[in-house]
PDB file of C-alpha atoms in Angstrom:
ATOM      1  CA  MET U 563      18.557 -12.117  29.678  1.00 38.00           C
ATOM      2  CA  ASN U 564      19.101 -10.066  32.818  1.00 44.00           C
ATOM      3  CA  PHE U 565      17.407  -6.646  32.835  1.00 46.00           C
ATOM      4  CA  ARG U 566      18.502  -4.381  35.657  1.00 54.00           C
ATOM      5  CA  MET U 567      15.111  -2.756  35.443  1.00 51.00           C
ATOM      6  CA  ASP U 568      15.368  -0.259  38.313  1.00 57.00           C
ATOM      7  CA  GLN U 569      18.345   1.387  36.612  1.00 63.00           C
ATOM      8  CA  TYR U 570      16.898   1.100  33.128  1.00 70.00           C
ATOM      9  CA  SER U 571      13.509   2.594  34.074  1.00 72.00           C
ATOM     10  CA  LEU U 572      15.255   5.756  35.247  1.00 69.00           C
ATOM     11  CA  LEU U 573      16.795   6.163  31.779  1.00 75.00           C
ATOM     12  CA  LEU U 574      13.631   5.720  29.779  1.00 84.00           C
ATOM     13  CA  PRO U 575      12.286   9.301  29.740  1.00 88.00           C
ATOM     14  CA  THR U 576      15.322  10.556  27.835  1.00 90.00           C
ATOM     15  CA  TRP U 577      15.400   7.561  25.479  1.00 93.00           C
ATOM     16  CA  ARG U 578      11.712   8.058  24.712  1.00 93.00           C
ATOM     17  CA  ASP U 579      12.066  11.803  24.098  1.00 94.00           C
ATOM     18  CA  PRO U 580      12.132  12.393  20.322  1.00 93.00           C
ATOM     19  CA  THR U 581      13.654  15.849  20.850  1.00 95.00           C
ATOM     20  CA  ALA U 582      16.733  14.346  22.536  1.00 96.00           C
ATOM     21  CA  LYS U 583      19.745  13.403  20.437  1.00 97.00           C
ATOM     22  CA  ARG U 584      19.939   9.656  20.998  1.00 97.00           C
ATOM     23  CA  VAL U 585      22.478   7.188  19.608  1.00 98.00           C
ATOM     24  CA  VAL U 586      23.148   3.467  19.985  1.00 98.00           C
ATOM     25  CA  PHE U 587      26.635   2.119  19.233  1.00 98.00           C
ATOM     26  CA  THR U 588      27.399  -1.588  19.107  1.00 98.00           C
ATOM     27  CA  ASP U 589      30.179  -4.041  18.422  1.00 98.00           C
ATOM     28  CA  PHE U 590      29.536  -6.614  15.698  1.00 98.00           C
ATOM     29  CA  ASP U 591      30.928 -10.085  16.592  1.00 96.00           C
ATOM     30  CA  GLY U 592      29.243 -11.395  19.705  1.00 96.00           C
ATOM     31  CA  THR U 593      26.601  -8.648  19.759  1.00 98.00           C
ATOM     32  CA  LEU U 594      24.953  -8.507  16.337  1.00 98.00           C
ATOM     33  CA  ALA U 595      26.492 -11.772  15.112  1.00 98.00           C
ATOM     34  CA  ASP U 596      27.239 -15.066  16.840  1.00 97.00           C
ATOM     35  CA  ILE U 597      30.860 -16.037  17.325  1.00 94.00           C
ATOM     36  CA  VAL U 598      31.644 -18.696  14.732  1.00 92.00           C
ATOM     37  CA  PRO U 599      34.601 -21.075  14.221  1.00 88.00           C
ATOM     38  CA  ASN U 600      35.625 -19.400  10.943  1.00 87.00           C
ATOM     39  CA  PRO U 601      35.417 -15.604  11.414  1.00 86.00           C
ATOM     40  CA  PRO U 602      34.683 -14.742   7.744  1.00 89.00           C
ATOM     41  CA  ASP U 603      31.503 -16.847   8.093  1.00 94.00           C
ATOM     42  CA  ALA U 604      29.997 -14.482  10.688  1.00 96.00           C
ATOM     43  CA  ARG U 605      26.601 -13.059   9.759  1.00 98.00           C
ATOM     44  CA  PRO U 606      24.089 -10.856  11.603  1.00 98.00           C
ATOM     45  CA  VAL U 607      21.606 -12.935  13.568  1.00 98.00           C
ATOM     46  CA  ASP U 608      17.976 -13.015  12.510  1.00 98.00           C
ATOM     47  CA  GLY U 609      16.378  -9.658  13.194  1.00 98.00           C
ATOM     48  CA  ALA U 610      19.605  -7.739  13.822  1.00 98.00           C
ATOM     49  CA  VAL U 611      19.551  -5.616  10.656  1.00 98.00           C
ATOM     50  CA  GLN U 612      15.827  -4.981  11.041  1.00 98.00           C
ATOM     51  CA  ALA U 613      16.392  -3.885  14.646  1.00 98.00           C
ATOM     52  CA  LEU U 614      18.955  -1.300  13.523  1.00 98.00           C
ATOM     53  CA  VAL U 615      16.510  -0.036  10.913  1.00 98.00           C
ATOM     54  CA  HIS U 616      13.916   0.272  13.691  1.00 98.00           C
ATOM     55  CA  LEU U 617      16.282   2.479  15.665  1.00 98.00           C
ATOM     56  CA  ILE U 618      16.916   4.689  12.643  1.00 98.00           C
ATOM     57  CA  ASP U 619      13.149   4.937  12.060  1.00 97.00           C
ATOM     58  CA  GLN U 620      12.739   6.092  15.678  1.00 95.00           C
ATOM     59  CA  GLY U 621      15.179   8.942  15.060  1.00 96.00           C
ATOM     60  CA  ILE U 622      17.902   7.163  17.056  1.00 97.00           C
ATOM     61  CA  GLY U 623      21.399   7.323  15.596  1.00 98.00           C
ATOM     62  CA  VAL U 624      23.236   4.028  14.983  1.00 98.00           C
ATOM     63  CA  GLY U 625      26.950   3.309  14.988  1.00 98.00           C
ATOM     64  CA  VAL U 626      29.013   0.128  14.782  1.00 98.00           C
ATOM     65  CA  ILE U 627      32.455   0.106  16.428  1.00 98.00           C
ATOM     66  CA  THR U 628      34.183  -3.185  15.667  1.00 96.00           C
ATOM     67  CA  GLY U 629      37.532  -4.881  15.328  1.00 92.00           C
ATOM     68  CA  ARG U 630      36.549  -5.919  11.829  1.00 93.00           C
ATOM     69  CA  PRO U 631      37.456  -3.882   8.753  1.00 94.00           C
ATOM     70  CA  VAL U 632      34.729  -1.373   7.990  1.00 97.00           C
ATOM     71  CA  GLU U 633      34.004  -2.933   4.596  1.00 96.00           C
ATOM     72  CA  PHE U 634      33.281  -6.345   6.094  1.00 96.00           C
ATOM     73  CA  VAL U 635      30.481  -4.928   8.275  1.00 98.00           C
ATOM     74  CA  GLN U 636      29.198  -2.567   5.599  1.00 98.00           C
ATOM     75  CA  ASP U 637      28.732  -5.517   3.243  1.00 98.00           C
ATOM     76  CA  LEU U 638      26.810  -7.527   5.823  1.00 98.00           C
ATOM     77  CA  LEU U 639      24.585  -4.758   7.193  1.00 98.00           C
ATOM     78  CA  GLY U 640      24.128  -2.782   3.994  1.00 98.00           C
ATOM     79  CA  LEU U 641      22.788   0.255   5.858  1.00 98.00           C
ATOM     80  CA  GLU U 642      23.350   3.812   4.709  1.00 97.00           C
ATOM     81  CA  ASP U 643      22.440   5.800   7.827  1.00 96.00           C
ATOM     82  CA  VAL U 644      25.059   4.245  10.073  1.00 98.00           C
ATOM     83  CA  ILE U 645      28.448   5.370  11.428  1.00 98.00           C
ATOM     84  CA  TYR U 646      31.020   2.620  10.902  1.00 98.00           C
ATOM     85  CA  ARG U 647      34.266   2.550  12.917  1.00 98.00           C
ATOM     86  CA  GLY U 648      36.426  -0.465  12.112  1.00 97.00           C
ATOM     87  CA  GLN U 649      39.743  -1.799  13.370  1.00 94.00           C
ATOM     88  CA  HIS U 650      38.832  -0.814  16.948  1.00 94.00           C
ATOM     89  CA  GLY U 651      38.027   2.694  15.787  1.00 96.00           C
ATOM     90  CA  MET U 652      41.061   3.219  13.561  1.00 96.00           C
ATOM     91  CA  ALA U 653      39.065   3.492  10.339  1.00 97.00           C
ATOM     92  CA  ARG U 654      35.829   5.372   9.717  1.00 98.00           C
ATOM     93  CA  ALA U 655      33.023   5.601   7.173  1.00 98.00           C
ATOM     94  CA  TYR U 656      29.550   7.031   7.147  1.00 98.00           C
ATOM     95  CA  GLY U 657      27.043   4.886   5.341  1.00 98.00           C
ATOM     96  CA  LEU U 658      28.463   2.834   2.531  1.00 97.00           C
ATOM     97  CA  GLU U 659      31.222   5.238   1.556  1.00 97.00           C
ATOM     98  CA  GLU U 660      34.835   4.058   1.382  1.00 96.00           C
ATOM     99  CA  SER U 661      36.465   3.933   4.793  1.00 97.00           C
ATOM    100  CA  LYS U 662      39.518   6.002   5.684  1.00 96.00           C
ATOM    101  CA  PRO U 663      42.075   5.519   8.440  1.00 96.00           C
ATOM    102  CA  VAL U 664      41.923   8.112  11.185  1.00 97.00           C
ATOM    103  CA  ASP U 665      44.774  10.625  11.073  1.00 96.00           C
ATOM    104  CA  ALA U 666      46.641   9.170  14.050  1.00 96.00           C
ATOM    105  CA  VAL U 667      47.250   5.865  12.198  1.00 96.00           C
ATOM    106  CA  LEU U 668      48.853   7.196   9.054  1.00 96.00           C
ATOM    107  CA  PRO U 669      52.383   7.948  10.385  1.00 97.00           C
ATOM    108  CA  VAL U 670      52.965   4.357  11.565  1.00 97.00           C
ATOM    109  CA  MET U 671      51.647   2.374   8.587  1.00 95.00           C
ATOM    110  CA  ALA U 672      55.054   1.978   6.962  1.00 96.00           C
ATOM    111  CA  GLN U 673      56.006  -0.333   9.846  1.00 97.00           C
ATOM    112  CA  LEU U 674      53.195  -2.788   9.199  1.00 96.00           C
ATOM    113  CA  GLU U 675      54.451  -4.663   6.118  1.00 96.00           C
ATOM    114  CA  PRO U 676      57.641  -6.070   7.771  1.00 97.00           C
ATOM    115  CA  ILE U 677      55.527  -7.077  10.781  1.00 98.00           C
ATOM    116  CA  LYS U 678      53.115  -8.940   8.496  1.00 97.00           C
ATOM    117  CA  GLU U 679      56.023 -10.714   6.799  1.00 97.00           C
ATOM    118  CA  ALA U 680      57.472 -11.755  10.155  1.00 97.00           C
ATOM    119  CA  ILE U 681      54.123 -13.019  11.396  1.00 97.00           C
ATOM    120  CA  GLU U 682      53.555 -15.021   8.222  1.00 96.00           C
ATOM    121  CA  LYS U 683      56.988 -16.608   8.505  1.00 97.00           C
ATOM    122  CA  ALA U 684      56.508 -17.411  12.204  1.00 97.00           C
ATOM    123  CA  PHE U 685      53.106 -19.086  11.872  1.00 96.00           C
ATOM    124  CA  ALA U 686      53.006 -20.359   8.275  1.00 94.00           C
ATOM    125  CA  SER U 687      53.392 -23.981   9.373  1.00 93.00           C
ATOM    126  CA  ASP U 688      51.291 -23.701  12.538  1.00 94.00           C
ATOM    127  CA  PRO U 689      47.909 -25.454  11.956  1.00 94.00           C
ATOM    128  CA  ASP U 690      46.393 -23.924  15.073  1.00 95.00           C
ATOM    129  CA  VAL U 691      46.897 -20.308  14.110  1.00 96.00           C
ATOM    130  CA  ARG U 692      44.944 -18.581  11.348  1.00 94.00           C
ATOM    131  CA  ARG U 693      46.265 -15.237  10.133  1.00 93.00           C
ATOM    132  CA  GLU U 694      43.797 -12.585   9.034  1.00 91.00           C
ATOM    133  CA  ASP U 695      45.019  -9.439   7.298  1.00 90.00           C
ATOM    134  CA  LYS U 696      42.867  -6.527   8.481  1.00 87.00           C
ATOM    135  CA  GLN U 697      44.492  -3.807   6.397  1.00 87.00           C
ATOM    136  CA  LEU U 698      45.559  -1.706   9.391  1.00 94.00           C
ATOM    137  CA  GLY U 699      46.670  -4.719  11.426  1.00 94.00           C
ATOM    138  CA  ILE U 700      46.672  -8.498  11.761  1.00 95.00           C
ATOM    139  CA  THR U 701      44.482 -10.885  13.736  1.00 94.00           C
ATOM    140  CA  LEU U 702      45.772 -14.271  14.846  1.00 96.00           C
ATOM    141  CA  HIS U 703      42.897 -16.687  15.461  1.00 94.00           C
ATOM    142  CA  PHE U 704      43.156 -19.931  17.412  1.00 94.00           C
ATOM    143  CA  ARG U 705      39.483 -20.659  18.178  1.00 88.00           C
ATOM    144  CA  ASN U 706      39.679 -24.140  16.677  1.00 90.00           C
ATOM    145  CA  ALA U 707      42.875 -25.206  18.462  1.00 92.00           C
ATOM    146  CA  THR U 708      42.639 -28.326  20.606  1.00 91.00           C
ATOM    147  CA  ASP U 709      44.436 -26.507  23.453  1.00 95.00           C
ATOM    148  CA  PRO U 710      43.615 -22.801  22.959  1.00 92.00           C
ATOM    149  CA  GLY U 711      45.234 -21.809  26.268  1.00 94.00           C
ATOM    150  CA  ALA U 712      48.613 -23.197  25.236  1.00 96.00           C
ATOM    151  CA  VAL U 713      48.311 -21.759  21.744  1.00 96.00           C
ATOM    152  CA  SER U 714      47.433 -18.357  23.165  1.00 96.00           C
ATOM    153  CA  LYS U 715      50.598 -18.304  25.249  1.00 96.00           C
ATOM    154  CA  ARG U 716      52.698 -19.384  22.267  1.00 96.00           C
ATOM    155  CA  VAL U 717      51.183 -16.723  19.983  1.00 97.00           C
ATOM    156  CA  GLU U 718      51.593 -14.040  22.612  1.00 97.00           C
ATOM    157  CA  ALA U 719      55.262 -14.887  23.161  1.00 97.00           C
ATOM    158  CA  VAL U 720      56.177 -14.923  19.477  1.00 97.00           C
ATOM    159  CA  ALA U 721      54.076 -11.928  18.374  1.00 98.00           C
ATOM    160  CA  SER U 722      55.253  -9.809  21.309  1.00 97.00           C
ATOM    161  CA  LYS U 723      58.840 -10.191  20.116  1.00 98.00           C
ATOM    162  CA  ILE U 724      57.874  -9.281  16.555  1.00 98.00           C
ATOM    163  CA  VAL U 725      56.161  -6.011  17.522  1.00 98.00           C
ATOM    164  CA  ALA U 726      58.708  -5.044  20.180  1.00 97.00           C
ATOM    165  CA  GLY U 727      60.191  -1.630  19.493  1.00 96.00           C
ATOM    166  CA  SER U 728      57.550  -0.729  16.924  1.00 98.00           C
ATOM    167  CA  ASP U 729      54.471   1.469  17.084  1.00 97.00           C
ATOM    168  CA  PHE U 730      52.269  -1.609  17.040  1.00 97.00           C
ATOM    169  CA  GLN U 731      50.855  -3.490  20.007  1.00 95.00           C
ATOM    170  CA  LEU U 732      49.386  -6.865  20.825  1.00 95.00           C
ATOM    171  CA  ILE U 733      45.761  -6.856  22.030  1.00 90.00           C
ATOM    172  CA  GLY U 734      44.001  -9.947  23.383  1.00 90.00           C
ATOM    173  CA  GLY U 735      40.417 -10.992  22.717  1.00 87.00           C
ATOM    174  CA  ARG U 736      38.149 -14.013  22.519  1.00 85.00           C
ATOM    175  CA  ARG U 737      40.674 -16.661  21.391  1.00 90.00           C
ATOM    176  CA  ILE U 738      42.508 -14.116  19.276  1.00 92.00           C
ATOM    177  CA  TRP U 739      45.507 -11.851  19.464  1.00 96.00           C
ATOM    178  CA  GLU U 740      45.438  -8.703  17.381  1.00 94.00           C
ATOM    179  CA  ILE U 741      48.369  -6.614  16.192  1.00 97.00           C
ATOM    180  CA  MET U 742      47.225  -3.023  15.924  1.00 94.00           C
ATOM    181  CA  PRO U 743      48.807   0.446  15.823  1.00 96.00           C
ATOM    182  CA  ARG U 744      49.688   1.821  19.246  1.00 95.00           C
ATOM    183  CA  VAL U 745      48.471   5.363  18.606  1.00 96.00           C
ATOM    184  CA  GLY U 746      45.997   6.013  21.401  1.00 96.00           C
ATOM    185  CA  VAL U 747      42.908   4.957  19.437  1.00 96.00           C
ATOM    186  CA  ASP U 748      40.495   2.325  20.704  1.00 96.00           C
ATOM    187  CA  LYS U 749      36.750   1.766  20.903  1.00 97.00           C
ATOM    188  CA  GLY U 750      36.536   4.206  23.755  1.00 98.00           C
ATOM    189  CA  THR U 751      38.205   7.101  21.952  1.00 98.00           C
ATOM    190  CA  ALA U 752      36.162   6.313  18.845  1.00 98.00           C
ATOM    191  CA  LEU U 753      32.949   6.445  20.875  1.00 98.00           C
ATOM    192  CA  ARG U 754      33.956   9.697  22.539  1.00 98.00           C
ATOM    193  CA  ASP U 755      34.763  11.319  19.182  1.00 98.00           C
ATOM    194  CA  GLU U 756      31.482  10.310  17.608  1.00 98.00           C
ATOM    195  CA  VAL U 757      29.421  11.426  20.598  1.00 98.00           C
ATOM    196  CA  ALA U 758      31.142  14.828  20.424  1.00 97.00           C
ATOM    197  CA  ILE U 759      30.398  15.134  16.717  1.00 97.00           C
ATOM    198  CA  LEU U 760      26.748  14.228  17.264  1.00 96.00           C
ATOM    199  CA  ASP U 761      26.414  16.234  20.507  1.00 97.00           C
ATOM    200  CA  ALA U 762      24.293  13.350  21.730  1.00 97.00           C
ATOM    201  CA  ASP U 763      22.173  13.558  24.894  1.00 96.00           C
ATOM    202  CA  ALA U 764      21.722   9.789  25.354  1.00 96.00           C
ATOM    203  CA  VAL U 765      24.338   7.178  24.400  1.00 97.00           C
ATOM    204  CA  ALA U 766      24.244   3.388  24.525  1.00 97.00           C
ATOM    205  CA  PHE U 767      27.021   0.922  23.735  1.00 98.00           C
ATOM    206  CA  ILE U 768      26.743  -2.856  23.350  1.00 98.00           C
ATOM    207  CA  GLY U 769      29.876  -4.992  23.818  1.00 97.00           C
ATOM    208  CA  ASP U 770      30.994  -8.528  24.586  1.00 96.00           C
ATOM    209  CA  ASP U 771      34.760  -8.546  24.960  1.00 93.00           C
ATOM    210  CA  VAL U 772      37.759  -6.930  26.631  1.00 92.00           C
ATOM    211  CA  GLY U 773      38.177  -4.492  23.722  1.00 92.00           C
ATOM    212  CA  ASP U 774      34.754  -3.017  24.612  1.00 96.00           C
ATOM    213  CA  LEU U 775      35.716  -2.054  28.144  1.00 96.00           C
ATOM    214  CA  PRO U 776      37.236   1.301  27.041  1.00 97.00           C
ATOM    215  CA  ALA U 777      33.833   2.236  25.589  1.00 98.00           C
ATOM    216  CA  PHE U 778      32.157   1.427  28.904  1.00 97.00           C
ATOM    217  CA  ALA U 779      34.722   3.671  30.661  1.00 97.00           C
ATOM    218  CA  VAL U 780      33.904   6.510  28.274  1.00 98.00           C
ATOM    219  CA  LEU U 781      30.196   6.069  29.025  1.00 97.00           C
ATOM    220  CA  ASP U 782      31.006   6.494  32.718  1.00 95.00           C
ATOM    221  CA  ASP U 783      32.786   9.759  31.906  1.00 97.00           C
ATOM    222  CA  LEU U 784      29.853  10.937  29.777  1.00 97.00           C
ATOM    223  CA  ALA U 785      27.439  10.160  32.620  1.00 94.00           C
ATOM    224  CA  GLN U 786      29.512  12.415  34.878  1.00 95.00           C
ATOM    225  CA  GLN U 787      29.004  15.153  32.286  1.00 96.00           C
ATOM    226  CA  GLY U 788      25.235  14.788  32.598  1.00 94.00           C
ATOM    227  CA  LYS U 789      24.504  12.564  29.592  1.00 95.00           C
ATOM    228  CA  THR U 790      22.161   9.585  29.793  1.00 94.00           C
ATOM    229  CA  VAL U 791      24.162   6.419  29.162  1.00 95.00           C
ATOM    230  CA  LEU U 792      23.333   2.754  28.807  1.00 95.00           C
ATOM    231  CA  LYS U 793      25.964   0.008  29.008  1.00 95.00           C
ATOM    232  CA  ILE U 794      24.811  -3.296  27.520  1.00 95.00           C
ATOM    233  CA  ALA U 795      26.840  -6.507  27.708  1.00 96.00           C
ATOM    234  CA  VAL U 796      26.494  -9.852  25.955  1.00 96.00           C
ATOM    235  CA  LEU U 797      28.107 -12.335  28.311  1.00 93.00           C
ATOM    236  CA  SER U 798      29.703 -15.649  27.430  1.00 88.00           C
ATOM    237  CA  PRO U 799      32.160 -17.871  29.305  1.00 85.00           C
ATOM    238  CA  GLU U 800      34.932 -16.035  27.418  1.00 83.00           C
ATOM    239  CA  ALA U 801      33.762 -12.520  28.344  1.00 86.00           C
ATOM    240  CA  PRO U 802      35.862 -10.496  30.800  1.00 87.00           C
ATOM    241  CA  GLU U 803      34.414 -10.499  34.317  1.00 85.00           C
ATOM    242  CA  ASP U 804      34.277  -6.702  34.478  1.00 90.00           C
ATOM    243  CA  LEU U 805      31.954  -6.485  31.496  1.00 93.00           C
ATOM    244  CA  GLY U 806      28.964  -7.983  33.272  1.00 90.00           C
ATOM    245  CA  ARG U 807      29.710  -6.165  36.526  1.00 91.00           C
ATOM    246  CA  LEU U 808      29.789  -2.767  34.799  1.00 93.00           C
ATOM    247  CA  ALA U 809      26.792  -3.289  32.490  1.00 93.00           C
ATOM    248  CA  ASP U 810      23.308  -1.839  33.032  1.00 90.00           C
ATOM    249  CA  LEU U 811      21.709  -4.589  30.953  1.00 91.00           C
ATOM    250  CA  VAL U 812      23.040  -8.097  30.364  1.00 92.00           C
ATOM    251  CA  PHE U 813      22.122 -10.524  27.581  1.00 94.00           C
ATOM    252  CA  ALA U 814      23.261 -14.090  26.895  1.00 95.00           C
ATOM    253  CA  LYS U 815      23.435 -14.027  23.090  1.00 96.00           C
ATOM    254  CA  PRO U 816      23.108 -11.722  20.066  1.00 98.00           C
ATOM    255  CA  VAL U 817      19.574 -12.794  19.175  1.00 98.00           C
ATOM    256  CA  GLU U 818      18.438 -11.383  22.537  1.00 97.00           C
ATOM    257  CA  VAL U 819      20.097  -8.072  21.666  1.00 97.00           C
ATOM    258  CA  ALA U 820      18.254  -7.996  18.329  1.00 98.00           C
ATOM    259  CA  GLN U 821      14.955  -8.671  20.105  1.00 97.00           C
ATOM    260  CA  PHE U 822      15.621  -5.921  22.642  1.00 95.00           C
ATOM    261  CA  LEU U 823      16.617  -3.354  20.026  1.00 97.00           C
ATOM    262  CA  ALA U 824      13.594  -4.226  17.870  1.00 97.00           C
ATOM    263  CA  ASP U 825      11.394  -2.686  20.582  1.00 94.00           C
ATOM    264  CA  PHE U 826      13.868  -0.110  21.886  1.00 94.00           C
ATOM    265  CA  PRO U 827      13.439   2.033  23.875  1.00 92.00           C
ATOM    266  CA  GLY U 828      10.411   0.051  25.047  1.00 79.00           C
TER     267      GLY U 828
END
């Protein structure tokens, strides 16, 4: 793990102040859970759930902003006092309540079913591409392909044609392409909305992939507004280069994140 301690030490007074409104938001895959060959098999690493409970016990708010459906993460974490934003922020729940799409998504949902049908037809016989229905979108996985680079290009070319002219877009990630509504909602806008609701003084976000960069950008904006922010990255060979460059703290794997949060703020 790489602690940029000079920067972090300057942030500690606010994070240690129990009168400050403090909140930690995190992705799920690659931050609380290891990346696994079969995505439904992902589970929180040892100590991750307990670390989130520790934050809550310290009076620090906790939120999860993930590309997964809200219900998937709710089932695995089982925590009531948590804000859940799924589908890159396009669905929301507090605690274990049923999730709801954000308002911006509703007008475009009628377009999704024909896109799903076209994707299924295009990749039904492709052994390298696994389709995952995420309710508000579709994820195309190719982690287990023998030549993931070639498969990525093929998936991108085909899926781009399918979504062309619609209100859906293709978003890349760690050996995945995701088809999601193009309605101006991402992890960054989700983070900004939740921080505004909470009126937080100190905000941290933990990410590991290109979809987390908008959240880092929002933290930069919040810092300009006088809030204390902490950008934490979990780096892997598949992580975007900018993630590590922009982060205040860098870890190599989710178990290190769990260990850090278990003693946070330190």
